[in-house]
PDB file of N, CA and C in Angstrom:
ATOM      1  N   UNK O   1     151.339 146.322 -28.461  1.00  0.00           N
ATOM      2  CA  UNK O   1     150.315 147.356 -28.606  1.00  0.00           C
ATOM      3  C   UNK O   1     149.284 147.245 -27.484  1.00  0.00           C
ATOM      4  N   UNK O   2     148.902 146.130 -27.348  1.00  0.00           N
ATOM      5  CA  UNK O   2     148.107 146.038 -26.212  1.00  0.00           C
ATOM      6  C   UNK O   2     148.549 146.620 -24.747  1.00  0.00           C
ATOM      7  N   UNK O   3     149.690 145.897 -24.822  1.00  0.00           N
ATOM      8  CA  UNK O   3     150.699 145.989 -23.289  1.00  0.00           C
ATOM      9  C   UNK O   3     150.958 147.948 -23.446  1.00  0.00           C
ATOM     10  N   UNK O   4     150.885 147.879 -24.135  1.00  0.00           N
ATOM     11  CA  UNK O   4     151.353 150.086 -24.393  1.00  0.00           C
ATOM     12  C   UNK O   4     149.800 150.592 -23.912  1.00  0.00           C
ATOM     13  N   UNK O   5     148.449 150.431 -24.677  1.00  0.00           N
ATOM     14  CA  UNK O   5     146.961 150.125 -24.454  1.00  0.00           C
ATOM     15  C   UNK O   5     147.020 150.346 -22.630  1.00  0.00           C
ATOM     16  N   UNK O   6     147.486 149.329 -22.422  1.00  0.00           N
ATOM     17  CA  UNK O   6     147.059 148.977 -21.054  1.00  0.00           C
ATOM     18  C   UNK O   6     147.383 150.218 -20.151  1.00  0.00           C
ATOM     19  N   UNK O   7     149.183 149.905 -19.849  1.00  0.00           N
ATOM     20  CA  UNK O   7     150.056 150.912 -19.396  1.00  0.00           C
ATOM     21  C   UNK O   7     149.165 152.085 -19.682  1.00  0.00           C
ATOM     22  N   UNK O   8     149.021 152.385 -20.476  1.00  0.00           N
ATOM     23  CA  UNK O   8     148.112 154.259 -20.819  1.00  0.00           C
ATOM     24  C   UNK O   8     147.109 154.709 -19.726  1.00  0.00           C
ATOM     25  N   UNK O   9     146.848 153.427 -20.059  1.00  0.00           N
ATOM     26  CA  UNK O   9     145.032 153.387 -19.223  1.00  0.00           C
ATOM     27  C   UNK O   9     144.782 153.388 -17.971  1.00  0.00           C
ATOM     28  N   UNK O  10     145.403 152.083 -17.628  1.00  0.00           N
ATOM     29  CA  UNK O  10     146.156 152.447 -15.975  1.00  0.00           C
ATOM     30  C   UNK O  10     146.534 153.819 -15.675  1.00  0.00           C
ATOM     31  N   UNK O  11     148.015 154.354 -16.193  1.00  0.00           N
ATOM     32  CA  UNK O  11     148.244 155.580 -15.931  1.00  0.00           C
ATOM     33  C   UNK O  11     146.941 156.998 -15.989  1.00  0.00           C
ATOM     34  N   UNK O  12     146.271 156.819 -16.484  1.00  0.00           N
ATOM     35  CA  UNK O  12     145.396 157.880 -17.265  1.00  0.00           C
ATOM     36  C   UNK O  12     143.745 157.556 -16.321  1.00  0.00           C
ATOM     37  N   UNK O  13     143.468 156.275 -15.825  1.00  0.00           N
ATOM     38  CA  UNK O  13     143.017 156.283 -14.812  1.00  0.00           C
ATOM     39  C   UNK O  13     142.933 156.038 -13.988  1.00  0.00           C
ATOM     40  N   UNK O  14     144.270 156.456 -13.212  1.00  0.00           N
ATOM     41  CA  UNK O  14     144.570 156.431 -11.282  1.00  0.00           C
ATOM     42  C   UNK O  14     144.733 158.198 -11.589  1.00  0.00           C
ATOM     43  N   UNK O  15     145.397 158.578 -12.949  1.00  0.00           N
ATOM     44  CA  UNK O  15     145.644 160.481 -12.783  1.00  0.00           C
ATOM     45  C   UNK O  15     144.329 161.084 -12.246  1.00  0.00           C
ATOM     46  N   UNK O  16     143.102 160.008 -13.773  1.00  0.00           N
ATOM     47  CA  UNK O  16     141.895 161.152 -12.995  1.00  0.00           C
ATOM     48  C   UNK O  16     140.989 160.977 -11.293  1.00  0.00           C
ATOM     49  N   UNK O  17     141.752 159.774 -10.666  1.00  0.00           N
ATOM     50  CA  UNK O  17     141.171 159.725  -9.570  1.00  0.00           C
ATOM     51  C   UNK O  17     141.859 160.738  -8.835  1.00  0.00           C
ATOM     52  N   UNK O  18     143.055 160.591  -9.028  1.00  0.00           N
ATOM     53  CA  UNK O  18     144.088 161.230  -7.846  1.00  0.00           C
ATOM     54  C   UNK O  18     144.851 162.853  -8.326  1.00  0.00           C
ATOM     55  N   UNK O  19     144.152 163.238  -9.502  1.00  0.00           N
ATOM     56  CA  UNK O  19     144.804 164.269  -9.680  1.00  0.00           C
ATOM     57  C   UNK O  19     146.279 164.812  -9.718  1.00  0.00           C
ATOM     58  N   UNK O  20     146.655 164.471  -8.604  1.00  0.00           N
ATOM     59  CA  UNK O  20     148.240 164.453  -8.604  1.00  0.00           C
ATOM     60  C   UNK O  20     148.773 163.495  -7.388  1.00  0.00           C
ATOM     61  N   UNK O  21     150.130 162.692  -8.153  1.00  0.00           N
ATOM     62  CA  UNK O  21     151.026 161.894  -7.454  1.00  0.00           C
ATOM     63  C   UNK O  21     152.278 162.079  -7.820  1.00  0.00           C
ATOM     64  N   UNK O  22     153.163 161.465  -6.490  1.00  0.00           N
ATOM     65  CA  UNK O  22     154.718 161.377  -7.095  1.00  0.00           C
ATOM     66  C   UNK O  22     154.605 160.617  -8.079  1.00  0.00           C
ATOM     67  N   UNK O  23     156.218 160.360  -8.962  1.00  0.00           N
ATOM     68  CA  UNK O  23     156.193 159.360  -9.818  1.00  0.00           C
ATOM     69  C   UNK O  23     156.193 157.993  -9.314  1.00  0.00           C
ATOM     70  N   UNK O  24     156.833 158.359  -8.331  1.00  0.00           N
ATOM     71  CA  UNK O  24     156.728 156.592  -7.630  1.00  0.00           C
ATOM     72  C   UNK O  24     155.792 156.295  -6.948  1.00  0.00           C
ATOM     73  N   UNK O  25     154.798 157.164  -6.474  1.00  0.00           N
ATOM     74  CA  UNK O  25     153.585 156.122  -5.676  1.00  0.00           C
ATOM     75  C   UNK O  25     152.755 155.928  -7.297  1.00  0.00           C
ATOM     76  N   UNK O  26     152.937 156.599  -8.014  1.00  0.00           N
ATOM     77  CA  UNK O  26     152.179 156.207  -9.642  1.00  0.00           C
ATOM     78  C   UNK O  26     152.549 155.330 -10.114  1.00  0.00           C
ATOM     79  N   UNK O  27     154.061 155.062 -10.040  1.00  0.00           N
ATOM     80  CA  UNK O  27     154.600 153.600 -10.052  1.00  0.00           C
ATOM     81  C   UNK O  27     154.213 152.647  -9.771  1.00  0.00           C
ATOM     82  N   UNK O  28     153.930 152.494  -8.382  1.00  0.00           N
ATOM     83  CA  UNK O  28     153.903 151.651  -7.457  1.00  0.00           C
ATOM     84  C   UNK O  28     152.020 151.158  -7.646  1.00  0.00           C
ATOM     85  N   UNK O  29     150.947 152.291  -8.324  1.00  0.00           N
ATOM     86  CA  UNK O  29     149.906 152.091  -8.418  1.00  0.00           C
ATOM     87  C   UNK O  29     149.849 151.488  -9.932  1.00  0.00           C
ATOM     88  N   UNK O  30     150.298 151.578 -10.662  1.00  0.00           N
ATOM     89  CA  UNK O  30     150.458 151.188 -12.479  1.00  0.00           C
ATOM     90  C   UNK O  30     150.841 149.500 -12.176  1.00  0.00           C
ATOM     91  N   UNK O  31     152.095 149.142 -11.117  1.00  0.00           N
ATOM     92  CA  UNK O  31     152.537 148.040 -11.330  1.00  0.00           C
ATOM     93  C   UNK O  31     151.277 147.205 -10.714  1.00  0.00           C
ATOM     94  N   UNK O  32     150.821 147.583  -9.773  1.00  0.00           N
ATOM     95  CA  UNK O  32     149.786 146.905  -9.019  1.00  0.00           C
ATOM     96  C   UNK O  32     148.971 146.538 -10.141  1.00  0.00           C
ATOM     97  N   UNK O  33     148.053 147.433 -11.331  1.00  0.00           N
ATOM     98  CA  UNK O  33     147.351 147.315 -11.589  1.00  0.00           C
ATOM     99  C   UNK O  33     147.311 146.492 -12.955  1.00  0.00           C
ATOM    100  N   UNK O  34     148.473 146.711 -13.323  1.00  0.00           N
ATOM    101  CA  UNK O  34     148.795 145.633 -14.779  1.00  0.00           C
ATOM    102  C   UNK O  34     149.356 144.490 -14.201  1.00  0.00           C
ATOM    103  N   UNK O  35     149.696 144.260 -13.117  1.00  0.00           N
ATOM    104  CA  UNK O  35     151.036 143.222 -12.829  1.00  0.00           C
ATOM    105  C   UNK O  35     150.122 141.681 -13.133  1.00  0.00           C
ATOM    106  N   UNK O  36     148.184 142.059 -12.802  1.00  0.00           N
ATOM    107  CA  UNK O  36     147.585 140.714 -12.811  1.00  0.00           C
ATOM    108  C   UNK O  36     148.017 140.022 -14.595  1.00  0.00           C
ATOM    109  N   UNK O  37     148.001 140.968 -15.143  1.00  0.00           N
ATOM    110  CA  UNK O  37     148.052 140.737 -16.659  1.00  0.00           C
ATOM    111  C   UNK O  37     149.879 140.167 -17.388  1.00  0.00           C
ATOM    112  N   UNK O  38     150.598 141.060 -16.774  1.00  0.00           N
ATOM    113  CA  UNK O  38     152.036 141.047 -17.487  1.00  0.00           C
ATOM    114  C   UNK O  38     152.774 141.521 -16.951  1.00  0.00           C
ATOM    115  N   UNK O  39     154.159 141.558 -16.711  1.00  0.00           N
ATOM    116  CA  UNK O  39     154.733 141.993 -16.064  1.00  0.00           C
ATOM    117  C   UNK O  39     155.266 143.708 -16.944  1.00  0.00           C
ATOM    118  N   UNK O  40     155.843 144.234 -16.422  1.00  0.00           N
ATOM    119  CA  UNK O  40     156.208 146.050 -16.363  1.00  0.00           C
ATOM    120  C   UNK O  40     156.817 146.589 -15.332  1.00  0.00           C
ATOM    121  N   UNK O  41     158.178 147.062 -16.111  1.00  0.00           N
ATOM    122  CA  UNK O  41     158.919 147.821 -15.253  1.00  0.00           C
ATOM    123  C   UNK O  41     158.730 149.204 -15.731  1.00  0.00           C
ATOM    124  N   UNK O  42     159.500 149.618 -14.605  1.00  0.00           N
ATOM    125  CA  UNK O  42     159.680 151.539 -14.089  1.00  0.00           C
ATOM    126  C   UNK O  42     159.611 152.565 -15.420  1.00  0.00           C
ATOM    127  N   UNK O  43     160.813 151.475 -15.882  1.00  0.00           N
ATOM    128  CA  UNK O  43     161.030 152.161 -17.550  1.00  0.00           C
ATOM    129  C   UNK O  43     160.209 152.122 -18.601  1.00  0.00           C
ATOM    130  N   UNK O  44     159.256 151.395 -18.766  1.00  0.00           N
ATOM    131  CA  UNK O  44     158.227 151.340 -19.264  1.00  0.00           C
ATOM    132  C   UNK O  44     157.015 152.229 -19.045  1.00  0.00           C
ATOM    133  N   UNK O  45     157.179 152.377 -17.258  1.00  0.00           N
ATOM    134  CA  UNK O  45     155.759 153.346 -16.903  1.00  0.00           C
ATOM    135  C   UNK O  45     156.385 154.775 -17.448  1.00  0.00           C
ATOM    136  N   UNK O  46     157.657 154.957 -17.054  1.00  0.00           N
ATOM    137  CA  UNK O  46     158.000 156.281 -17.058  1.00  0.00           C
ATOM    138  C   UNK O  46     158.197 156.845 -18.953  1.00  0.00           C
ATOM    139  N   UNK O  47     158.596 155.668 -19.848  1.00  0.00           N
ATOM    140  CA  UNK O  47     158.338 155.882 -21.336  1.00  0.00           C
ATOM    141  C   UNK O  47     156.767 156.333 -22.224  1.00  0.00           C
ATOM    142  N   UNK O  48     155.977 155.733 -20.907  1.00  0.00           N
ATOM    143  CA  UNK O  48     154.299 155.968 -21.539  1.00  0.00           C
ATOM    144  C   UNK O  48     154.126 157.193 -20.883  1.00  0.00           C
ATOM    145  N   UNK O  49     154.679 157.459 -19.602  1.00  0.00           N
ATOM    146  CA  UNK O  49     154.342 159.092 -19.329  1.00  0.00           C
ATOM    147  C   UNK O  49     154.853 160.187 -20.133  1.00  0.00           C
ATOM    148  N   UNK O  50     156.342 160.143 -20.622  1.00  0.00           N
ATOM    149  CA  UNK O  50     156.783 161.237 -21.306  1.00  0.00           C
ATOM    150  C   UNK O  50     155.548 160.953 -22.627  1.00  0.00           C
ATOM    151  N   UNK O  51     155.403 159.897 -23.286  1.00  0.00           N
ATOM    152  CA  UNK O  51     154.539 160.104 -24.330  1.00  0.00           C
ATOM    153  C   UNK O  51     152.926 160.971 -24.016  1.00  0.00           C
ATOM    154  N   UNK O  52     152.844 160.640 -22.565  1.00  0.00           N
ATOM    155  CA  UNK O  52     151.283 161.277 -22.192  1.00  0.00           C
ATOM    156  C   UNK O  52     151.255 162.546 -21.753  1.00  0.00           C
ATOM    157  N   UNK O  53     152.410 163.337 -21.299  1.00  0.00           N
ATOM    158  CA  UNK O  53     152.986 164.626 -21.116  1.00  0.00           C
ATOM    159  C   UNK O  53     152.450 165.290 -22.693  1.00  0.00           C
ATOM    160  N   UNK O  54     153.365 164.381 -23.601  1.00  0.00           N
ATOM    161  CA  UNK O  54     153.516 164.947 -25.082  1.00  0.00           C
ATOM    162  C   UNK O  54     152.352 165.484 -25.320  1.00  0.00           C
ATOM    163  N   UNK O  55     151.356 164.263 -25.314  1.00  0.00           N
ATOM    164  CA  UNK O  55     150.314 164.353 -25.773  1.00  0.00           C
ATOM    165  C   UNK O  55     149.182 164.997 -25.034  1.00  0.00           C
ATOM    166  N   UNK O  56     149.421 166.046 -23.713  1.00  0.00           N
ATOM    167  CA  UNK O  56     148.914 166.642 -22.822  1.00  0.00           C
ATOM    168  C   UNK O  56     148.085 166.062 -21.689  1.00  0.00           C
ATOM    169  N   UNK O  57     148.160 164.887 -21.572  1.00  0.00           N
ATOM    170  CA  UNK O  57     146.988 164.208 -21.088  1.00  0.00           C
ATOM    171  C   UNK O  57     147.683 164.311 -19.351  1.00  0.00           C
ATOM    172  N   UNK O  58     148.942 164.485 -18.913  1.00  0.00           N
ATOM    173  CA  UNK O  58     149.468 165.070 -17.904  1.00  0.00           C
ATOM    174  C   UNK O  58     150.484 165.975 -17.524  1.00  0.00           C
ATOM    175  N   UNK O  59     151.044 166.208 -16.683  1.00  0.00           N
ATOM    176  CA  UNK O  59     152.129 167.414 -16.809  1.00  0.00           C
ATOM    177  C   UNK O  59     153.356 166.669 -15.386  1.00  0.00           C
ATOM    178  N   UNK O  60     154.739 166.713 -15.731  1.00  0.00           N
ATOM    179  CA  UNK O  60     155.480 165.966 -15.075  1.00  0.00           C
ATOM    180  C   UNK O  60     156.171 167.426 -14.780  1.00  0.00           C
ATOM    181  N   UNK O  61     156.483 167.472 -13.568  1.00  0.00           N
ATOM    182  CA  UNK O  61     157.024 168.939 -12.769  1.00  0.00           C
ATOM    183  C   UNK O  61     157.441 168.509 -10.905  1.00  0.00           C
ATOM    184  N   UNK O  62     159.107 168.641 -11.318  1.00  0.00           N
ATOM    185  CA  UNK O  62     159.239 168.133  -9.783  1.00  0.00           C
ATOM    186  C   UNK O  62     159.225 166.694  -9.315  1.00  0.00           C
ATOM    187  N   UNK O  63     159.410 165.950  -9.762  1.00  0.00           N
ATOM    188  CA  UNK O  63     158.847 164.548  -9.629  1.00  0.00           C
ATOM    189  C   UNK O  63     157.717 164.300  -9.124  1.00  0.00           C
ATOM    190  N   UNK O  64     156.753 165.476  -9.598  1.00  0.00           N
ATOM    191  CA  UNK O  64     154.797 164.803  -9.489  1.00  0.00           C
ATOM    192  C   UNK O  64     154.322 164.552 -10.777  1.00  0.00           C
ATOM    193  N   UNK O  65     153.583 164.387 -10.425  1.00  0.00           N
ATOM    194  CA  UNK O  65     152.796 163.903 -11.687  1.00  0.00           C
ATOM    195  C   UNK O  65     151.052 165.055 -11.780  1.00  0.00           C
ATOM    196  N   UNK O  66     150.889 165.966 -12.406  1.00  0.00           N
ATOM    197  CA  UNK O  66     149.479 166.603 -12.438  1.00  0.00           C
ATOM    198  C   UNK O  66     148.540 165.930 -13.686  1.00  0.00           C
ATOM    199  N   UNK O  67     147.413 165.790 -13.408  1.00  0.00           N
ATOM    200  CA  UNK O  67     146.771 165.224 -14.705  1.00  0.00           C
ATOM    201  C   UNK O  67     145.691 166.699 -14.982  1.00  0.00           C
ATOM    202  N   UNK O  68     145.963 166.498 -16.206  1.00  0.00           N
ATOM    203  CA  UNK O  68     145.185 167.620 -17.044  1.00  0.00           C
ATOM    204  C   UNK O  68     143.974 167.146 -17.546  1.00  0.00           C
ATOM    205  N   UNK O  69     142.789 167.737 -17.092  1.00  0.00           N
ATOM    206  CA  UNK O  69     141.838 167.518 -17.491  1.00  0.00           C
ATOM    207  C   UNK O  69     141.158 168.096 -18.707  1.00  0.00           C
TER     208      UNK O  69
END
């Protein structure tokens, strides 16, 4: 729960800095930012995004990533 917590948060704030990214430089910014804590793979970032799509908090189109404000 925590490790899910985290992943979110990360994801949810590099979206509102950057508005929009590929999935993989979002990747590549998520792993950076949890990696001090635990380790996380691809499949993991990309399982908390479809849930954050769901839940509107971004929009996945094309392999970018838009965050909805």
């Amino acid at each position: 729960a925590m490790r899910i917590d985290s992943i979110d948060s990360a994801i949810v704030r590099i979206m509102k800095s950057k508005r929009l990214l590929k999935i993989l430089e979002l990747e590549k910014e998520v792993l950076e930012f949890v990696s001090q804590r635990f380790l996380v793979n691809n499949s993991d970032i990309r399982e908390r995004l479809a849930f954050l799509e769901k839940r509107n908090y971004v929009k996945i189109k094309d392999e970018k990533i838009y965050y909805i404000p």
